């Protein structure tokens, strides 16, 4: 590997880690905004999304330049491709944080509903998966990536429980329908953040081992 490619890959990794930090901060603020019904904090999430979008463009441009000019092979090639996939996932996580923030702003001026704590719990699980995906990417840790994949099942189960709870409330209390719809939106967005974190974990396995485990996370026999 040429010295130029080594330097450029280090720059690419640094840009990825910076994007991770920005997106994790957005999700943290969205969750804290939900917990405290803090509209101002949620507005920060919305206003700062432009930073994440800019980071995605910069990473894509650098990755494409490396592919075109440096002729990377093997693990270097997989790393560049994995960065392109993961930065797209991170940008979508940022979008989900914005959607959550918008719903929280709506709910912040209205009476609370009984299942807010369940949604907050879902959010903390999704955030944990995102932070673990950051660590997995930083260290190219496939074992941690598989752990993240298994966590996704817990999030799916909690999301299903929340949806059933919300639907039952909507059937009983029609005045709560508008707020309930926003809560369903938040729950769905958190579940999506968990899915995107799983995507990143799958990308890490691809980078490290050259194995595509998309949609399965089961390239070994561990459960």
mmCIF file of C-alpha atoms in Angstrom:
data_model
loop_
_atom_site.group_PDB
_atom_site.id
_atom_site.type_symbol
_atom_site.label_atom_id
_atom_site.label_comp_id
_atom_site.label_asym_id
_atom_site.label_seq_id
_atom_site.Cartn_x
_atom_site.Cartn_y
_atom_site.Cartn_z
ATOM 1 C CA UNK A 1 0.000 0.000 0.000
ATOM 2 C CA UNK A 2 1.405 3.406 -0.985
ATOM 3 C CA UNK A 3 2.131 6.096 1.597
ATOM 4 C CA UNK A 4 -0.468 8.299 -0.071
ATOM 5 C CA UNK A 5 -3.160 5.637 0.278
ATOM 6 C CA UNK A 6 -2.236 5.043 3.931
ATOM 7 C CA UNK A 7 -2.576 8.764 4.653
ATOM 8 C CA UNK A 8 -5.835 9.108 2.732
ATOM 9 C CA UNK A 9 -7.402 6.082 4.442
ATOM 10 C CA UNK A 10 -6.490 7.548 7.835
ATOM 11 C CA UNK A 11 -8.164 10.796 6.782
ATOM 12 C CA UNK A 12 -11.233 8.854 5.642
ATOM 13 C CA UNK A 13 -11.427 7.050 8.982
ATOM 14 C CA UNK A 14 -11.106 10.349 10.871
ATOM 15 C CA UNK A 15 -13.942 11.855 8.844
ATOM 16 C CA UNK A 16 -16.075 8.796 9.598
ATOM 17 C CA UNK A 17 -15.398 9.059 13.336
ATOM 18 C CA UNK A 18 -16.280 12.759 13.280
ATOM 19 C CA UNK A 19 -19.544 11.962 11.511
ATOM 20 C CA UNK A 20 -20.282 9.240 14.050
ATOM 21 C CA UNK A 21 -19.756 11.748 16.872
ATOM 22 C CA UNK A 22 -22.046 14.307 15.259
ATOM 23 C CA UNK A 23 -24.818 11.761 14.671
ATOM 24 C CA UNK A 24 -24.544 10.258 18.159
ATOM 25 C CA UNK A 25 -24.827 13.765 19.601
ATOM 26 C CA UNK A 26 -27.986 14.354 17.545
ATOM 27 C CA UNK A 27 -29.559 11.118 18.800
ATOM 28 C CA UNK A 28 -28.534 11.898 22.384
ATOM 29 C CA UNK A 29 -30.186 15.309 22.159
ATOM 30 C CA UNK A 30 -33.335 13.859 20.605
ATOM 31 C CA UNK A 31 -33.619 11.309 23.425
ATOM 32 C CA UNK A 32 -32.959 13.901 26.129
ATOM 33 C CA UNK A 33 -35.446 16.194 24.424
ATOM 34 C CA UNK A 34 -38.012 13.399 24.600
ATOM 35 C CA UNK A 35 -37.283 12.706 28.255
ATOM 36 C CA UNK A 36 -37.630 16.356 29.281
ATOM 37 C CA UNK A 37 -39.994 17.483 26.503
ATOM 38 C CA UNK A 38 -37.381 20.098 25.646
ATOM 39 C CA UNK A 39 -38.388 21.796 22.401
ATOM 40 C CA UNK A 40 -35.305 24.035 22.318
ATOM 41 C CA UNK A 41 -32.943 21.069 22.492
ATOM 42 C CA UNK A 42 -34.882 19.339 19.736
ATOM 43 C CA UNK A 43 -34.630 22.440 17.584
ATOM 44 C CA UNK A 44 -30.844 22.164 17.896
ATOM 45 C CA UNK A 45 -31.066 18.674 16.398
ATOM 46 C CA UNK A 46 -32.994 20.035 13.436
ATOM 47 C CA UNK A 47 -30.688 23.018 12.915
ATOM 48 C CA UNK A 48 -27.487 20.948 13.065
ATOM 49 C CA UNK A 49 -28.571 18.318 10.537
ATOM 50 C CA UNK A 50 -26.892 20.332 7.799
ATOM 51 C CA UNK A 51 -23.532 19.428 9.383
ATOM 52 C CA UNK A 52 -24.229 15.709 8.984
ATOM 53 C CA UNK A 53 -25.294 16.185 5.373
ATOM 54 C CA UNK A 54 -22.064 18.043 4.624
ATOM 55 C CA UNK A 55 -20.002 15.302 6.272
ATOM 56 C CA UNK A 56 -21.650 12.651 4.112
ATOM 57 C CA UNK A 57 -20.746 14.550 0.946
ATOM 58 C CA UNK A 58 -17.122 14.984 2.049
ATOM 59 C CA UNK A 59 -16.738 11.277 2.860
ATOM 60 C CA UNK A 60 -18.285 10.197 -0.434
ATOM 61 C CA UNK A 61 -16.023 12.547 -2.392
ATOM 62 C CA UNK A 62 -12.868 11.297 -0.661
ATOM 63 C CA UNK A 63 -13.881 7.648 -1.024
ATOM 64 C CA UNK A 64 -14.616 8.044 -4.727
ATOM 65 C CA UNK A 65 -11.283 9.787 -5.239
ATOM 66 C CA UNK A 66 -9.452 6.900 -3.578
ATOM 67 C CA UNK A 67 -11.296 4.338 -5.681
ATOM 68 C CA UNK A 68 -10.532 6.225 -8.889
ATOM 69 C CA UNK A 69 -6.912 7.228 -8.292
ATOM 70 C CA UNK A 70 -5.284 4.832 -5.831
ATOM 71 C CA UNK A 71 -6.498 1.407 -6.984
ATOM 72 C CA UNK A 72 -7.081 -0.058 -3.505
ATOM 73 C CA UNK A 73 -7.382 -3.836 -3.161
ATOM 74 C CA UNK A 74 -8.398 -6.411 -0.550
ATOM 75 C CA UNK A 75 -9.060 -4.958 2.912
ATOM 76 C CA UNK A 76 -8.308 -1.380 1.839
ATOM 77 C CA UNK A 77 -10.932 -1.652 -0.868
ATOM 78 C CA UNK A 78 -13.415 -3.164 1.569
ATOM 79 C CA UNK A 79 -12.721 -0.385 4.067
ATOM 80 C CA UNK A 80 -13.457 2.321 1.519
ATOM 81 C CA UNK A 81 -16.643 0.607 0.354
ATOM 82 C CA UNK A 82 -17.672 0.012 3.974
ATOM 83 C CA UNK A 83 -17.177 3.697 4.745
ATOM 84 C CA UNK A 84 -19.387 4.695 1.831
ATOM 85 C CA UNK A 85 -22.146 2.362 2.989
ATOM 86 C CA UNK A 86 -21.833 3.360 6.629
ATOM 87 C CA UNK A 87 -21.800 7.099 6.027
ATOM 88 C CA UNK A 88 -25.065 6.702 4.107
ATOM 89 C CA UNK A 89 -26.499 4.831 7.097
ATOM 90 C CA UNK A 90 -25.263 7.536 9.468
ATOM 91 C CA UNK A 91 -26.851 10.275 7.379
ATOM 92 C CA UNK A 92 -30.148 8.425 7.607
ATOM 93 C CA UNK A 93 -29.740 8.091 11.376
ATOM 94 C CA UNK A 94 -29.343 11.864 11.458
ATOM 95 C CA UNK A 95 -32.566 12.230 9.477
ATOM 96 C CA UNK A 96 -34.370 9.946 11.930
ATOM 97 C CA UNK A 97 -33.118 12.070 14.834
ATOM 98 C CA UNK A 98 -34.588 15.123 13.096
ATOM 99 C CA UNK A 99 -37.935 13.363 12.638
ATOM 100 C CA UNK A 100 -37.976 12.400 16.322
ATOM 101 C CA UNK A 101 -37.132 15.964 17.315
ATOM 102 C CA UNK A 102 -39.982 17.333 15.206
ATOM 103 C CA UNK A 103 -42.466 14.970 16.868
ATOM 104 C CA UNK A 104 -41.185 15.860 20.340
ATOM 105 C CA UNK A 105 -41.654 19.561 19.599
ATOM 106 C CA UNK A 106 -45.275 18.790 18.715
ATOM 107 C CA UNK A 107 -45.806 16.734 21.883
ATOM 108 C CA UNK A 108 -44.051 19.227 24.167
ATOM 109 C CA UNK A 109 -47.059 21.578 24.156
ATOM 110 C CA UNK A 110 -49.613 18.846 24.858
ATOM 111 C CA UNK A 111 -50.521 16.638 27.845
ATOM 112 C CA UNK A 112 -48.309 13.527 28.236
ATOM 113 C CA UNK A 113 -49.409 9.967 27.551
ATOM 114 C CA UNK A 114 -48.779 6.940 29.734
ATOM 115 C CA UNK A 115 -46.301 5.136 27.481
ATOM 116 C CA UNK A 116 -43.669 7.883 27.107
ATOM 117 C CA UNK A 117 -41.338 5.897 29.393
ATOM 118 C CA UNK A 118 -41.550 2.868 27.089
ATOM 119 C CA UNK A 119 -40.603 4.997 24.102
ATOM 120 C CA UNK A 120 -37.709 6.508 26.053
ATOM 121 C CA UNK A 121 -36.543 2.982 26.906
ATOM 122 C CA UNK A 122 -36.665 2.080 23.219
ATOM 123 C CA UNK A 123 -34.644 5.177 22.428
ATOM 124 C CA UNK A 124 -31.932 4.280 24.926
ATOM 125 C CA UNK A 125 -31.635 0.788 23.415
ATOM 126 C CA UNK A 126 -31.328 2.241 19.915
ATOM 127 C CA UNK A 127 -28.736 4.727 21.162
ATOM 128 C CA UNK A 128 -26.749 1.912 22.781
ATOM 129 C CA UNK A 129 -26.694 0.050 19.475
ATOM 130 C CA UNK A 130 -25.501 3.172 17.660
ATOM 131 C CA UNK A 131 -22.704 3.754 20.166
ATOM 132 C CA UNK A 132 -21.661 0.109 20.015
ATOM 133 C CA UNK A 133 -21.553 0.348 16.221
ATOM 134 C CA UNK A 134 -19.185 3.309 16.642
ATOM 135 C CA UNK A 135 -16.879 1.168 18.784
ATOM 136 C CA UNK A 136 -17.154 -1.754 16.374
ATOM 137 C CA UNK A 137 -16.179 0.486 13.468
ATOM 138 C CA UNK A 138 -13.354 2.183 15.367
ATOM 139 C CA UNK A 139 -11.754 -1.141 16.286
ATOM 140 C CA UNK A 140 -13.069 -3.214 13.340
ATOM 141 C CA UNK A 141 -14.499 -5.631 15.889
ATOM 142 C CA UNK A 142 -16.636 -8.355 14.313
ATOM 143 C CA UNK A 143 -17.521 -9.941 17.662
ATOM 144 C CA UNK A 144 -19.057 -6.681 18.845
ATOM 145 C CA UNK A 145 -20.816 -6.361 15.498
ATOM 146 C CA UNK A 146 -22.568 -9.694 16.026
ATOM 147 C CA UNK A 147 -23.647 -8.572 19.494
ATOM 148 C CA UNK A 148 -25.213 -5.471 17.921
ATOM 149 C CA UNK A 149 -27.082 -7.631 15.427
ATOM 150 C CA UNK A 150 -28.571 -9.705 18.223
ATOM 151 C CA UNK A 151 -29.612 -6.563 20.123
ATOM 152 C CA UNK A 152 -31.821 -5.611 17.188
ATOM 153 C CA UNK A 153 -34.289 -8.357 18.112
ATOM 154 C CA UNK A 154 -34.860 -6.740 21.525
ATOM 155 C CA UNK A 155 -35.602 -3.412 19.888
ATOM 156 C CA UNK A 156 -38.049 -4.999 17.445
ATOM 157 C CA UNK A 157 -39.926 -6.693 20.290
ATOM 158 C CA UNK A 158 -40.178 -3.504 22.344
ATOM 159 C CA UNK A 159 -41.306 -1.527 19.304
ATOM 160 C CA UNK A 160 -44.084 -4.072 18.660
ATOM 161 C CA UNK A 161 -45.203 -3.844 22.284
ATOM 162 C CA UNK A 162 -45.309 -0.046 22.111
ATOM 163 C CA UNK A 163 -47.353 -0.108 18.899
ATOM 164 C CA UNK A 164 -49.906 -2.468 20.445
ATOM 165 C CA UNK A 165 -50.145 -0.266 23.540
ATOM 166 C CA UNK A 166 -50.652 2.866 21.461
ATOM 167 C CA UNK A 167 -53.303 1.260 19.257
ATOM 168 C CA UNK A 168 -55.234 0.111 22.322
ATOM 169 C CA UNK A 169 -55.191 3.656 23.682
ATOM 170 C CA UNK A 170 -56.342 5.102 20.364
ATOM 171 C CA UNK A 171 -59.325 2.739 20.356
ATOM 172 C CA UNK A 172 -60.337 3.855 23.838
ATOM 173 C CA UNK A 173 -59.511 7.565 23.800
ATOM 174 C CA UNK A 174 -60.108 9.376 20.530
ATOM 175 C CA UNK A 175 -58.795 12.738 21.872
ATOM 176 C CA UNK A 176 -55.380 11.091 22.191
ATOM 177 C CA UNK A 177 -55.181 9.993 18.558
ATOM 178 C CA UNK A 178 -53.079 12.892 17.290
ATOM 179 C CA UNK A 179 -50.518 12.522 20.076
ATOM 180 C CA UNK A 180 -50.562 8.747 19.677
ATOM 181 C CA UNK A 181 -49.711 9.001 15.991
ATOM 182 C CA UNK A 182 -46.690 11.153 16.834
ATOM 183 C CA UNK A 183 -45.628 8.608 19.453
ATOM 184 C CA UNK A 184 -45.881 5.815 16.899
ATOM 185 C CA UNK A 185 -43.703 7.894 14.613
ATOM 186 C CA UNK A 186 -41.058 8.333 17.318
ATOM 187 C CA UNK A 187 -41.084 4.633 18.163
ATOM 188 C CA UNK A 188 -40.758 3.686 14.496
ATOM 189 C CA UNK A 189 -37.858 6.129 14.059
ATOM 190 C CA UNK A 190 -35.987 4.662 17.027
ATOM 191 C CA UNK A 191 -36.509 1.188 15.605
ATOM 192 C CA UNK A 192 -35.094 2.443 12.319
ATOM 193 C CA UNK A 193 -32.010 3.826 14.085
ATOM 194 C CA UNK A 194 -31.462 0.355 15.510
ATOM 195 C CA UNK A 195 -31.771 -1.150 12.018
ATOM 196 C CA UNK A 196 -29.262 1.332 10.613
ATOM 197 C CA UNK A 197 -26.860 0.589 13.464
ATOM 198 C CA UNK A 198 -27.170 -3.077 12.532
ATOM 199 C CA UNK A 199 -26.328 -2.173 8.938
ATOM 200 C CA UNK A 200 -23.141 -0.499 10.148
ATOM 201 C CA UNK A 201 -22.269 -3.565 12.217
ATOM 202 C CA UNK A 202 -22.715 -5.714 9.118
ATOM 203 C CA UNK A 203 -20.414 -3.358 7.214
ATOM 204 C CA UNK A 204 -17.736 -3.826 9.875
ATOM 205 C CA UNK A 205 -17.848 -7.603 9.410
ATOM 206 C CA UNK A 206 -17.554 -7.087 5.653
ATOM 207 C CA UNK A 207 -14.503 -4.839 6.118
ATOM 208 C CA UNK A 208 -12.708 -7.124 8.551
ATOM 209 C CA UNK A 209 -13.568 -10.571 7.198
ATOM 210 C CA UNK A 210 -14.728 -9.980 3.639
ATOM 211 C CA UNK A 211 -18.020 -11.712 4.449
ATOM 212 C CA UNK A 212 -21.422 -10.293 3.513
ATOM 213 C CA UNK A 213 -23.841 -11.007 6.375
ATOM 214 C CA UNK A 214 -26.516 -8.506 5.350
ATOM 215 C CA UNK A 215 -29.994 -9.558 6.444
ATOM 216 C CA UNK A 216 -28.593 -12.452 8.469
ATOM 217 C CA UNK A 217 -25.808 -11.524 10.906
ATOM 218 C CA UNK A 218 -25.240 -15.291 11.112
ATOM 219 C CA UNK A 219 -21.955 -16.072 9.406
ATOM 220 C CA UNK A 220 -20.893 -18.191 12.389
ATOM 221 C CA UNK A 221 -22.721 -20.642 14.649
ATOM 222 C CA UNK A 222 -22.820 -18.523 17.797
ATOM 223 C CA UNK A 223 -26.265 -17.522 19.106
#
